Amino acid sequence: MKRLLLSLLVITAMTTPALAGHTDADRPIRFGLTAVLVKGNLRFLDQWASYLSRKLGHPVEFVRRRSYREVTDMLDSGSLDFAWICGFPYIQKRQPEFMKLLLVPVYKGKPLYRSLIIVNRDSSYKTFDDLKGKVFAFSDPESNSGFLYPQSVLADKGVTKDSFFRQAFFTFSHAETVEAVAEQVADGGAVDSYIWEYMKTFQPDIVNKTRVIQRSPLFGFPPLVSRLGVDNKIVERMQRTLTGMKDDPEGRKFLAGLKLDAFGEFSPSLFDSISKMAERVRKAQPWMAEKKRLSGFPDK
Amino acid sequence: MIKRLSPRSWSLTTKFALTITAVVAGVAFTIGAVIVAQDSRQFYEELGANAVILARSVAVTSAKPVLRNDSWSLFKSLKKMTSGDILGGFKGAQIDTAMILAPNGTILAHMRPAEHPLGQLYKESMDEAGQTLLGRALATRKPVVLAGGNGNIGFLEGVAPIFSDEKFLGVVRVRLSTYEIFQKTLRSALIVLGLTFGMVLLGSLLGVLISRRITRPLTAMTEGLEAVSRGEFSTIAPIPVIDDDELGKLATAFNKMAAEMAEKKMLEEQIAVRDKLVALGRITAGVAHEVNNPLGGLLNCINTLKNHPEDPKIIERYLPLLDKGLHRIKDIVGSLLVELRVEDATEISDPSCLEELKGLIEVEIDGRDVNLIWDNCLADNVCFNGPRVQQIVHNLMKNSVDELPEGGTVSFCSFQDGTSMIFEVNDDGPGIPAEHRNHIFDPFFTTKPNGTGLGLWIVYRLVESMHGVISVESKVGHGTQFRITLPTMELDA
C-alpha cells in the first residue's frame, strides 16, 4: 500500500511539469537559432529575448543548436515554436508539413543574400576550378549558401564533392568556415554573404585573411518560420513585434546589432530559386533526395 | 720577479685568502651545478609528462571526429590545446607543433595547416632522425614521450594513440619545445655563477679577515724578531695577545723572551760600561803609578839639588836621574799619545806602505844576529788603513825582536784569504808563559824592565777598531805567532 502510494507520488511528480507546460500560459516561447547567426554574444541574445518578452508580454527563450537538422527536428517535435533557419531546409517538402514562413529579414534593403566561395587571401586560387584536388569547407549540410550552392556548382560541372576535392568537411557554422579558410585548414569554403559581411565588421582580422573568388546569384534570405501547431495569436503577436522593431528605437538597436534593416512579410516564392537549384542538384546527385534521413554527413 | 710569482713567496695572508676563496667557490659551484642539473632534469621530466597529458587530452576527444572525418573539430581541439586555457598550468611549455595522424601517416589535423595540408602524408621537415621519430610515433599503441631535435632547439614529443572500440585510428603528437628549459637552465647556471662569484668575493673577504687575524701577531713577531736581530730591543712593541689560543701563547712566549733579551742586553750594556770604567780606572791607576814612581825620585832629586845648589857632584849625579825619570814619563805619555794619534788616522794605503816598516825593523835589529824574513804577499790592489796596520805590525815585530836571543828568526807574512787579509808575525823566541797569556793585552802589563806595557794593548785596540780578530799561539821555548785577520776594505767606502 505504502509502495503504491509512493509510486503514485513519483508518477505525479514526473507528469506534473509536462502538464503544466501545456496548460500554463507562462510557458516560454522557444525560438530556435542556428549558425545563421554568428555565434557568441550571449548577452545580446539575452537582451533581445527580454526585449521580445516585454513586447509580447510573454517570456521568450532563444534555443541555440549546432545544426539546422537539430533545429528542424525540434520544431517538428514541438519543443520549438519558432526558428530562424535557412532557405534550403525551408523549401524541402515534408510529410506532413510542420512549419510555415513567418518573416524574412531585410538585409541591405532587400530580403536577399548570396553564397560566397572564399579562399585564403595569400593563396593563388582565382576560380572555383583552381580548388580541384584541394580541401574544402562547407558549413552545414542543410545550408543553402554553405552547401547547396557549391553542390550545384559541382553538379553543373558533372562532378561530386568527393571526386572534385581531396578532402571536404563541415564546420556547421559560416563563421567557422571563414576561420577554417583563414587558418588554411581548408583551401576554399562556401559562406553566407551576410555572415561574411557581418564578420568583416566585427572580426575583420579573420575575414581579411580571406578573399572571394565567386559569388552566387541572389537567394531568399534565411527565413524565420513558425511551427504550424503554435497558437495563431502568438504567431501574429510575434510577427507584429518583430516587424515593429524597425519603428522602435530599442528594436532598431537590436536590428543594428544584427546588421539588418528589418523583418518583413514576403511571399514563399522568394525561395523558388533555391527550390530550383535543389532540384538540379537532386537530379545530378540522386542521393540528395534521401537527405531528410541523414543526420549530418552525407554518405560517401 | 719570477720569485714573486712563485706561490712559495706569497704572503700567508694571500695564501689563506686564496685557500678559503677556492674552498668556498668550489663548494658553491658544486652545489649550484648539482641543483641546476637536477632542476633541468626535473623540468625535462615535467615537460615530457605535460606533453603526454596534452596529447592524451586531445586523443580522448578525437575518436569520434576521426571516425566522422570531422577535420575541423580535430583542428579546433589542437588549436584549443595551444590556447592559454589548457597551457596555462604549464608555464614555460611552448608548443612546438601538434598534429593528428592517421595510422598510415596521413594528416588528419595539423597545428600549421598551411605547411602540412590535410589529407597528405606527413613529411618530417627535418631529416632521417625525424622519419625515425615518425615511425616510432605511429608504431606506439600507448602514450609515450619521445625526444627529438638537438641542443637548444630540441623538443619532447608526447604521443597518444586514438582508439575507438579497440580499433587504432591514429595518433596525436604534441611537441613541446625544450628551448624554454634550455633558457631556464642557462638562467639558473648564470645565477649559480653569479652566486659563486658573490661567494668568492665574500670568501676572499672572509679569508683576508681571518688571515689578517691570524697573521697580524705573526707579522708583529716577525718585525720583533727582525728588530732583535738588528739589536734594537727598545723598538720591540709587545705583541698584543688577543686570544688564549696557540697564537696567543706564542705571542706571550715571544713577549717574555723579548723582555728577557732586553733585560739581558741592558745588563750587558751595564757590564760593558762597568768594564770600560774598570779599564779606564786601570789605565788611570797605571798612568798614575807609572808617572808617580819616577815622580817620587824626581822630587827627591830636586829637593837634594835645592839643598845643594852649588855642589857639582850632586848635580852631576842627580841630573842624569832627573833626565831618566822625565824621559820615562815622556815615553809613557808618548805611547798613550801615539795610540790616540794612530786611532784617529784614517789614511787608506796599499800593501807597499808595509815596505817602509821593513826598513824600520832592520834598524831595530841593527848589529844583532837576528834573521828577518819578510813575505808581503798582498796584491797591489788591496788596501787598508795604512797607519794603523803599520803601527800594529811595528809593535808586534819590535816585541819579537826585543825578545829574540842571538841567532833567532822573526818573520812577517801577509796574504789574502777570501774576503780577509791575514797578517802574521812569527818568531822562534822564548814564547809567552802560560800565566801571562791572559794579560798580554792588558795596559801596562809588561815583562820587560823598561817596557811601558802599552804596546800590545795598542795593537789590540787598533785591531778591534778595524773589526779584526787577533789570535796568539805561543809555546814556551819554541816561539810565538800573532795572527791578525782584517776584513778587506771596500774601496768606495
Short mmCIF file of C-alpha atoms in Angstrom, two decimals, chain B residues 24-442:
data_model
loop_
_atom_site.label_atom_id
_atom_site.label_comp_id
_atom_site.label_asym_id
_atom_site.label_seq_id
_atom_site.Cartn_x
_atom_site.Cartn_y
_atom_site.Cartn_z
CA VAL B 24 84.08 28.48 -0.87
CA ALA B 25 84.00 28.81 -4.67
CA GLY B 26 84.37 25.07 -5.12
CA VAL B 27 81.58 24.25 -2.69
CA ALA B 28 79.26 26.94 -4.06
CA PHE B 29 79.89 25.90 -7.64
CA THR B 30 79.45 22.20 -6.97
CA ILE B 31 76.20 22.67 -5.08
CA GLY B 32 74.96 25.10 -7.73
CA ALA B 33 75.85 22.76 -10.56
CA VAL B 34 74.11 19.83 -8.88
CA ILE B 35 70.98 21.94 -8.28
CA VAL B 36 70.97 23.20 -11.86
CA ALA B 37 71.42 19.69 -13.22
CA GLN B 38 68.65 18.31 -11.03
CA ASP B 39 66.35 21.22 -11.84
CA SER B 40 66.97 20.73 -15.51
CA ARG B 41 66.25 17.01 -15.28
CA GLN B 42 63.07 17.68 -13.34
CA PHE B 43 61.99 20.26 -15.91
CA TYR B 44 62.55 17.70 -18.64
CA GLU B 45 60.53 15.09 -16.82
CA GLU B 46 57.70 17.54 -16.18
CA LEU B 47 57.78 18.71 -19.77
CA GLY B 48 57.59 15.14 -21.03
CA ALA B 49 54.69 14.40 -18.68
CA ASN B 50 52.92 17.55 -19.84
CA ALA B 51 53.43 16.64 -23.48
CA VAL B 52 51.78 13.27 -22.88
CA ILE B 53 48.94 14.83 -20.89
CA LEU B 54 48.28 17.27 -23.72
CA ALA B 55 48.44 14.54 -26.35
CA ARG B 56 46.09 12.33 -24.34
CA SER B 57 43.66 15.18 -23.70
CA VAL B 58 43.34 15.59 -27.45
CA ALA B 59 43.31 11.86 -28.17
CA VAL B 60 40.46 11.24 -25.74
CA THR B 61 38.10 13.57 -27.65
CA SER B 62 39.38 12.73 -31.11
CA ALA B 63 37.95 9.30 -31.76
CA LYS B 64 34.51 10.48 -32.91
CA PRO B 65 35.74 13.36 -35.09
CA VAL B 66 38.26 10.97 -36.71
CA LEU B 67 35.53 8.46 -37.45
CA ARG B 68 33.31 11.24 -38.85
CA ASN B 69 36.18 12.68 -40.83
CA ASP B 70 35.50 15.93 -38.99
CA SER B 71 38.79 17.62 -39.70
CA TRP B 72 37.58 20.95 -38.42
CA SER B 73 36.82 19.62 -34.93
CA LEU B 74 40.20 17.91 -34.83
CA PHE B 75 41.91 21.12 -35.81
CA LYS B 76 39.91 23.04 -33.23
CA SER B 77 40.91 20.64 -30.45
CA LEU B 78 44.58 21.09 -31.41
CA LYS B 79 44.02 24.83 -31.53
CA LYS B 80 42.26 24.85 -28.17
CA MET B 81 45.16 22.92 -26.65
CA THR B 82 47.62 25.56 -27.76
CA SER B 83 45.48 28.37 -26.41
CA GLY B 84 46.19 29.66 -22.94
CA ASP B 85 43.31 27.79 -21.26
CA ILE B 86 44.99 24.43 -21.17
CA LEU B 87 48.58 25.54 -21.35
CA GLY B 88 48.07 27.99 -18.51
CA GLY B 89 49.21 25.47 -15.93
CA PHE B 90 52.36 24.56 -17.79
CA LYS B 91 54.43 27.68 -17.52
CA GLY B 92 57.31 27.72 -19.90
CA ALA B 93 55.99 24.90 -22.04
CA GLN B 94 55.83 26.16 -25.55
CA ILE B 95 54.08 24.00 -28.09
CA ASP B 96 56.42 23.48 -30.95
CA THR B 97 53.93 21.68 -33.05
CA ALA B 98 50.95 19.38 -32.73
CA MET B 99 49.26 17.04 -35.17
CA ILE B 100 46.87 14.18 -35.55
CA LEU B 101 47.94 11.49 -37.99
CA ALA B 102 46.09 8.53 -39.43
CA PRO B 103 47.74 5.10 -38.97
CA ASN B 104 49.28 5.41 -42.45
CA GLY B 105 50.74 8.83 -41.64
CA THR B 106 48.11 10.91 -43.42
CA ILE B 107 47.50 14.27 -41.82
CA LEU B 108 44.10 14.42 -40.12
CA ALA B 109 44.89 17.76 -38.48
CA HIS B 110 47.96 19.88 -38.00
CA MET B 111 48.58 22.95 -35.97
CA ARG B 112 50.09 24.63 -39.02
CA PRO B 113 47.77 23.58 -41.85
CA ALA B 114 49.44 25.85 -44.39
CA GLU B 115 52.68 23.87 -44.13
CA HIS B 116 51.06 20.49 -43.57
CA PRO B 117 47.78 20.35 -45.55
CA LEU B 118 45.03 17.93 -44.69
CA GLY B 119 44.89 14.54 -46.31
CA GLN B 120 48.54 14.45 -47.31
CA LEU B 121 51.20 12.14 -45.96
CA TYR B 122 53.02 13.81 -43.12
CA LYS B 123 56.56 14.58 -44.08
CA GLU B 124 59.02 15.34 -41.33
CA SER B 125 60.61 18.60 -42.32
CA MET B 126 63.86 17.55 -40.72
CA ASP B 127 65.85 14.51 -41.63
CA GLU B 128 66.30 10.81 -41.12
CA ALA B 129 66.00 11.25 -37.36
CA GLY B 130 62.62 12.88 -37.92
CA GLN B 131 61.46 9.96 -40.06
CA THR B 132 62.57 7.53 -37.36
CA LEU B 133 60.64 9.57 -34.83
CA LEU B 134 57.56 9.48 -37.07
CA GLY B 135 57.90 5.72 -37.36
CA ARG B 136 58.13 5.31 -33.60
CA ALA B 137 55.16 7.65 -33.06
CA LEU B 138 52.97 5.67 -35.49
CA ALA B 139 54.08 2.35 -34.05
CA THR B 140 53.21 3.12 -30.44
CA ARG B 141 49.95 1.84 -29.02
CA LYS B 142 50.18 3.58 -25.67
CA PRO B 143 51.10 7.10 -24.63
CA VAL B 144 54.86 7.68 -24.73
CA VAL B 145 57.35 10.52 -24.61
CA LEU B 146 59.80 10.79 -27.46
CA ALA B 147 62.74 13.15 -27.57
CA GLY B 148 64.00 14.85 -30.68
CA GLY B 149 65.93 17.76 -32.08
CA ASN B 150 69.20 18.76 -30.61
CA GLY B 151 70.74 21.30 -28.28
CA ASN B 152 68.65 24.33 -27.52
CA ILE B 153 66.19 23.69 -30.38
CA GLY B 154 65.25 20.26 -29.07
CA PHE B 155 61.78 19.11 -28.15
CA LEU B 156 59.92 16.45 -26.24
CA GLU B 157 57.04 14.80 -28.03
CA GLY B 158 54.03 13.40 -26.28
CA VAL B 159 52.39 10.71 -28.38
CA ALA B 160 48.93 9.39 -27.62
CA PRO B 161 47.14 6.84 -29.82
CA ILE B 162 43.47 7.29 -30.67
CA PHE B 163 41.31 4.22 -30.21
CA SER B 164 37.67 3.57 -30.85
CA ASP B 165 36.38 0.18 -29.75
CA GLU B 166 39.98 -1.03 -29.69
CA LYS B 167 40.45 0.00 -33.29
CA PHE B 168 43.55 2.10 -33.82
CA LEU B 169 42.52 5.30 -35.58
CA GLY B 170 45.65 7.37 -35.41
CA VAL B 171 47.99 9.23 -33.11
CA VAL B 172 48.13 12.65 -31.53
CA ARG B 173 51.64 14.08 -31.43
CA VAL B 174 52.33 17.14 -29.29
CA ARG B 175 55.80 18.59 -29.31
CA LEU B 176 56.89 20.87 -26.51
CA SER B 177 59.98 22.90 -27.20
CA THR B 178 62.82 22.41 -24.74
CA TYR B 179 64.10 25.86 -25.62
CA GLU B 180 62.45 27.31 -22.51
CA ILE B 181 64.11 24.65 -20.37
CA PHE B 182 67.39 25.37 -22.05
CA GLN B 183 66.88 29.06 -21.34
CA LYS B 184 65.81 28.30 -17.77
CA THR B 185 68.85 26.11 -17.22
CA LEU B 186 71.04 28.78 -18.72
CA ARG B 187 69.48 31.37 -16.43
CA SER B 188 69.91 29.10 -13.40
CA ALA B 189 73.50 28.46 -14.43
CA LEU B 190 74.08 32.20 -14.70
CA ILE B 191 72.53 32.73 -11.28
CA VAL B 192 74.74 29.98 -9.87
CA LEU B 193 77.77 31.57 -11.48
CA GLY B 194 76.76 34.92 -10.07
CA LEU B 195 76.25 33.38 -6.63
CA THR B 196 79.59 31.61 -6.90
CA PHE B 197 81.20 34.88 -7.81
CA GLY B 198 79.49 36.54 -4.85
CA MET B 199 80.62 33.67 -2.61
CA VAL B 200 84.13 34.07 -3.96
CA LEU B 201 84.06 37.75 -3.10
CA LEU B 202 82.64 37.01 0.33
CA GLY B 203 85.06 34.13 0.80
CA SER B 204 88.08 36.18 -0.13
CA LEU B 205 86.92 38.96 2.16
CA LEU B 206 86.46 36.42 4.95
CA GLY B 207 89.81 34.88 4.05
CA VAL B 208 91.55 38.22 4.27
CA LEU B 209 89.88 38.95 7.62
CA ILE B 210 90.71 35.56 9.09
CA SER B 211 94.24 35.53 7.76
CA ARG B 212 94.77 39.09 8.98
CA ARG B 213 93.54 37.96 12.38
CA ILE B 214 95.97 35.03 12.28
CA THR B 215 98.93 36.70 10.67
CA ARG B 216 98.81 40.04 12.47
CA PRO B 217 100.55 38.57 15.57
CA LEU B 218 102.89 36.67 13.25
CA THR B 219 103.78 39.85 11.38
CA ALA B 220 104.33 41.64 14.68
CA MET B 221 106.51 38.75 15.82
CA THR B 222 108.49 38.82 12.60
CA GLU B 223 109.03 42.56 12.97
CA GLY B 224 110.02 41.98 16.58
CA LEU B 225 112.49 39.25 15.64
CA GLU B 226 113.96 41.39 12.87
CA ALA B 227 114.42 44.22 15.37
CA VAL B 228 116.05 41.79 17.77
CA SER B 229 118.41 40.59 15.04
CA ARG B 230 119.32 44.24 14.41
CA GLY B 231 119.91 44.58 18.11
CA GLU B 232 117.11 47.08 18.61
CA PHE B 233 115.46 45.96 21.79
CA SER B 234 113.86 49.27 22.57
CA THR B 235 111.74 49.23 19.42
CA ILE B 236 110.00 45.96 20.17
CA ALA B 237 106.40 46.68 20.89
CA PRO B 238 104.95 43.82 22.89
CA ILE B 239 102.74 41.73 20.62
CA PRO B 240 99.08 42.20 21.52
CA VAL B 241 97.71 38.96 23.00
CA ILE B 242 94.09 38.77 21.82
CA ASP B 243 93.04 35.18 22.42
CA ASP B 244 94.31 32.41 24.59
CA ASP B 245 94.89 30.16 21.59
CA GLU B 246 98.17 28.82 20.16
CA LEU B 247 98.92 32.20 18.62
CA GLY B 248 98.16 33.92 21.89
CA LYS B 249 100.53 31.57 23.74
CA LEU B 250 103.19 32.10 21.09
CA ALA B 251 102.79 35.85 21.43
CA THR B 252 103.03 35.60 25.22
CA ALA B 253 106.17 33.46 24.93
CA PHE B 254 107.67 35.85 22.44
CA ASN B 255 106.88 38.85 24.60
CA LYS B 256 108.50 37.11 27.55
CA MET B 257 111.58 36.23 25.51
CA ALA B 258 111.85 39.75 24.12
CA ALA B 259 111.59 41.19 27.63
CA GLU B 260 114.30 38.83 28.87
CA MET B 261 116.54 39.67 25.94
CA ALA B 262 116.03 43.37 26.52
CA GLU B 263 116.95 42.88 30.16
CA LYS B 264 119.99 40.86 29.17
CA LYS B 265 121.08 43.46 26.67
CA MET B 266 120.65 46.14 29.30
CA LEU B 267 122.70 44.10 31.74
CA GLU B 268 125.36 43.57 29.07
CA GLU B 269 125.45 47.27 28.40
CA GLN B 270 125.78 47.94 32.10
CA ILE B 271 128.60 45.37 32.28
CA ALA B 272 130.27 46.95 29.27
CA VAL B 273 130.08 50.37 30.87
CA ARG B 274 131.46 48.93 34.10
CA ASP B 275 134.22 47.17 32.17
CA LYS B 276 135.03 50.42 30.41
CA LEU B 277 135.16 52.20 33.75
CA VAL B 278 137.31 49.39 35.16
CA ALA B 279 139.65 49.61 32.16
CA LEU B 280 139.73 53.38 32.46
CA GLY B 281 140.42 53.02 36.15
CA ARG B 282 143.20 50.56 35.42
CA ILE B 283 144.74 52.89 32.84
CA THR B 284 144.40 55.82 35.16
CA ALA B 285 145.89 53.81 38.01
CA GLY B 286 148.65 52.59 35.66
CA VAL B 287 149.39 56.09 34.43
CA ALA B 288 149.32 57.36 37.99
CA HIS B 289 151.53 54.53 39.17
CA GLU B 290 153.97 54.76 36.28
CA VAL B 291 154.14 58.51 36.47
CA ASN B 292 154.17 58.55 40.25
CA ASN B 293 157.10 56.11 40.54
CA PRO B 294 159.65 58.31 38.81
CA LEU B 295 157.99 61.44 40.27
CA GLY B 296 158.97 60.45 43.85
CA GLY B 297 162.62 60.03 42.81
CA LEU B 298 162.49 63.19 40.73
CA LEU B 299 161.12 65.25 43.61
CA ASN B 300 163.86 63.83 45.90
CA CYS B 301 166.45 64.76 43.28
CA ILE B 302 165.02 68.26 43.04
CA ASN B 303 164.97 68.62 46.84
CA THR B 304 168.60 67.45 47.04
CA LEU B 305 169.55 69.84 44.21
CA LYS B 306 167.75 72.66 46.02
CA ASN B 307 169.61 71.91 49.20
CA HIS B 308 172.95 71.70 47.44
CA PRO B 309 172.71 74.16 44.63
CA GLU B 310 176.44 74.61 44.37
CA ASP B 311 177.54 71.03 44.70
CA PRO B 312 178.74 69.88 41.28
CA LYS B 313 178.94 66.30 42.44
CA ILE B 314 175.36 66.23 43.39
CA ILE B 315 174.34 67.95 40.14
CA GLU B 316 176.35 65.52 38.15
CA ARG B 317 174.85 62.63 39.96
CA TYR B 318 171.24 63.75 40.03
CA LEU B 319 170.75 65.44 36.67
CA PRO B 320 171.02 62.17 34.74
CA LEU B 321 168.50 60.69 37.19
CA LEU B 322 166.16 63.61 36.56
CA ASP B 323 166.66 63.18 32.85
CA LYS B 324 165.99 59.47 33.01
CA GLY B 325 162.86 59.89 35.14
CA LEU B 326 161.42 62.60 32.91
CA HIS B 327 162.12 60.53 29.79
CA ARG B 328 160.36 57.67 31.40
CA ILE B 329 157.29 59.84 31.89
CA LYS B 330 157.69 61.22 28.37
CA ASP B 331 157.75 57.67 26.98
CA ILE B 332 154.59 56.70 28.81
CA VAL B 333 152.72 59.82 27.78
CA GLY B 334 154.21 59.48 24.28
CA SER B 335 152.95 55.93 23.94
CA LEU B 336 149.48 56.97 25.03
CA LEU B 337 149.59 59.84 22.54
CA VAL B 338 150.83 57.58 19.75
CA GLU B 339 147.91 55.32 20.37
CA LEU B 340 145.47 58.25 20.26
CA ARG B 341 147.09 59.65 17.11
CA VAL B 342 147.02 56.38 15.27
CA GLU B 343 143.48 55.66 16.33
CA ASP B 344 142.42 58.86 14.60
CA ALA B 345 144.37 58.16 11.42
CA THR B 346 142.26 57.01 8.52
CA GLU B 347 144.74 57.07 5.64
CA ILE B 348 143.97 54.40 3.02
CA SER B 349 147.15 52.72 1.80
CA ASP B 350 148.20 49.82 -0.40
CA PRO B 351 150.50 46.99 0.71
CA SER B 352 153.64 48.87 -0.41
CA CYS B 353 153.40 51.03 2.73
CA LEU B 354 154.47 47.97 4.70
CA GLU B 355 157.87 48.03 2.93
CA GLU B 356 158.77 51.17 4.92
CA LEU B 357 158.30 49.07 8.05
CA LYS B 358 160.86 46.56 6.84
CA GLY B 359 163.50 49.28 7.00
CA LEU B 360 162.49 50.32 10.49
CA ILE B 361 162.72 46.73 11.78
CA GLU B 362 166.15 46.31 10.18
CA VAL B 363 167.25 49.39 12.10
CA GLU B 364 165.93 47.83 15.34
CA ILE B 365 167.84 44.61 14.60
CA ASP B 366 170.92 46.63 13.76
CA GLY B 367 174.10 44.74 14.75
CA ARG B 368 172.36 41.78 16.35
CA ASP B 369 172.34 38.27 14.94
CA VAL B 370 168.65 38.06 14.14
CA ASN B 371 167.18 36.77 10.89
CA LEU B 372 164.37 38.70 9.32
CA ILE B 373 162.07 37.02 6.82
CA TRP B 374 159.73 39.42 5.02
CA ASP B 375 157.00 37.97 2.88
CA ASN B 376 154.38 40.55 1.87
CA CYS B 377 152.08 38.65 -0.49
CA LEU B 378 149.12 41.03 -0.64
CA ALA B 379 148.16 42.09 -4.11
CA ASP B 380 148.71 45.73 -5.05
CA ASN B 381 145.02 46.50 -5.40
CA VAL B 382 144.31 45.51 -1.77
CA CYS B 383 144.04 48.45 0.54
CA PHE B 384 143.77 49.05 4.27
CA ASN B 385 144.16 51.68 6.92
CA GLY B 386 147.92 52.23 6.49
CA PRO B 387 148.95 53.98 9.73
CA ARG B 388 147.03 51.56 11.91
CA VAL B 389 148.30 48.40 10.21
CA GLN B 390 151.85 49.87 10.23
CA GLN B 391 151.55 50.55 13.96
CA ILE B 392 150.22 47.01 14.62
CA VAL B 393 152.90 45.24 12.62
CA HIS B 394 155.64 47.53 14.01
CA ASN B 395 154.65 46.88 17.61
CA LEU B 396 154.48 43.10 17.12
CA MET B 397 157.80 42.93 15.21
CA LYS B 398 159.55 45.15 17.76
CA ASN B 399 158.29 42.94 20.61
CA SER B 400 159.59 39.84 18.88
CA VAL B 401 162.95 41.39 18.04
CA ASP B 402 163.34 42.52 21.69
CA GLU B 403 162.65 39.03 22.97
CA LEU B 404 164.71 37.12 20.43
CA PRO B 405 168.06 35.68 21.53
CA GLU B 406 171.04 35.84 19.19
CA GLY B 407 170.58 33.70 16.11
CA GLY B 408 166.79 33.89 16.36
CA THR B 409 164.44 34.42 13.47
CA VAL B 410 161.49 36.75 13.09
CA SER B 411 159.23 36.59 10.09
CA PHE B 412 156.41 38.64 8.71
CA CYS B 413 153.98 37.42 6.15
CA SER B 414 150.74 38.85 4.78
CA PHE B 415 148.29 37.34 2.35
CA GLN B 416 144.72 37.34 1.36
CA ASP B 417 142.29 34.63 2.39
CA GLY B 418 138.89 35.04 0.81
CA THR B 419 137.46 38.30 1.97
CA SER B 420 140.06 38.67 4.71
CA MET B 421 143.60 39.98 4.89
CA ILE B 422 145.92 37.99 7.10
CA PHE B 423 149.00 39.44 8.77
CA GLU B 424 151.25 37.05 10.67
CA VAL B 425 154.26 37.73 12.85
CA ASN B 426 156.28 34.63 13.87
CA ASP B 427 159.37 34.22 15.98
CA ASP B 428 161.28 31.31 17.43
CA GLY B 429 161.87 33.15 20.69
CA PRO B 430 161.24 32.02 24.28
CA GLY B 431 157.43 32.15 23.94
CA ILE B 432 154.91 33.56 26.38
CA PRO B 433 154.49 31.73 29.67
CA ALA B 434 151.02 30.38 30.20
CA GLU B 435 150.36 32.54 33.26
CA HIS B 436 150.96 35.69 31.19
CA ARG B 437 148.86 34.81 28.19
CA ASN B 438 145.63 36.23 29.61
CA HIS B 439 147.25 39.55 30.41
CA ILE B 440 149.41 40.34 27.41
CA PHE B 441 146.83 42.75 26.01
CA ASP B 442 146.23 44.50 29.34
#
